[in-house]
Steps between C-alpha positions, in 0.01 A plus 500: 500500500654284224862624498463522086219750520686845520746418219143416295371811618809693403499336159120551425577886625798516225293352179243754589709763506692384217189421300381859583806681393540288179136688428675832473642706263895437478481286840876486567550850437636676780165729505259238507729297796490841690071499428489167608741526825290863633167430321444158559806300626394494869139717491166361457439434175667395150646748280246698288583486151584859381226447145256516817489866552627820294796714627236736701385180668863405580549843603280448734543178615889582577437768730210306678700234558795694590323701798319151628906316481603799698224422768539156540910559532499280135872498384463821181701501226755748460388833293720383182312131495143685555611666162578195332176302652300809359680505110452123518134547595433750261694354175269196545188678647163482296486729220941521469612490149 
């Protein structure tokens, strides 16, 4: 294996990321970081953007994803930055004024 390929692979992994993040709603808050880091940052898929589903739907989607985190011994956020993931979810959610 070239010896240049992880550090390519590394940096390919950052823009993405980056690039993804830079597609939410106040991306360097410290709400969206804390979406990105549990609801994305090492999971399985890119961070949904919060216009994609109403507050029910996030709702929803939170306590899903909290029971399958617990199963698969995920690192969970801590109660107070489930909160903030949730008001940042629902202040940008479909339908929010």
């Amino acid at each position: 294996m070239p010896r240049f390929l992880p550090l390519c692979l590394c940096t390919a992994g950052l823009l993405l990321t980056l690039g993804c993040a830079a597609k939410l709603p106040e991306p360097e808050s410290r709400p969206a970081r804390l979406y990105v880091q549990y609801c994305s940052g090492k999971g399985c898929h890119d961070p949904i953007p919060p216009k994609r589903g109403g507050t029910q739907y996030w709702e929803m989607q939170n306590k899903r994803m909290m029971e399958l985190m617990r199963r698969q011994g995920s690192p969970l956020p801590s109660p107070a930055e489930e909160q903030e993931i949730l008001a940042y979810l629902r202040r940008h959610a479909q339908g929010a004024p």
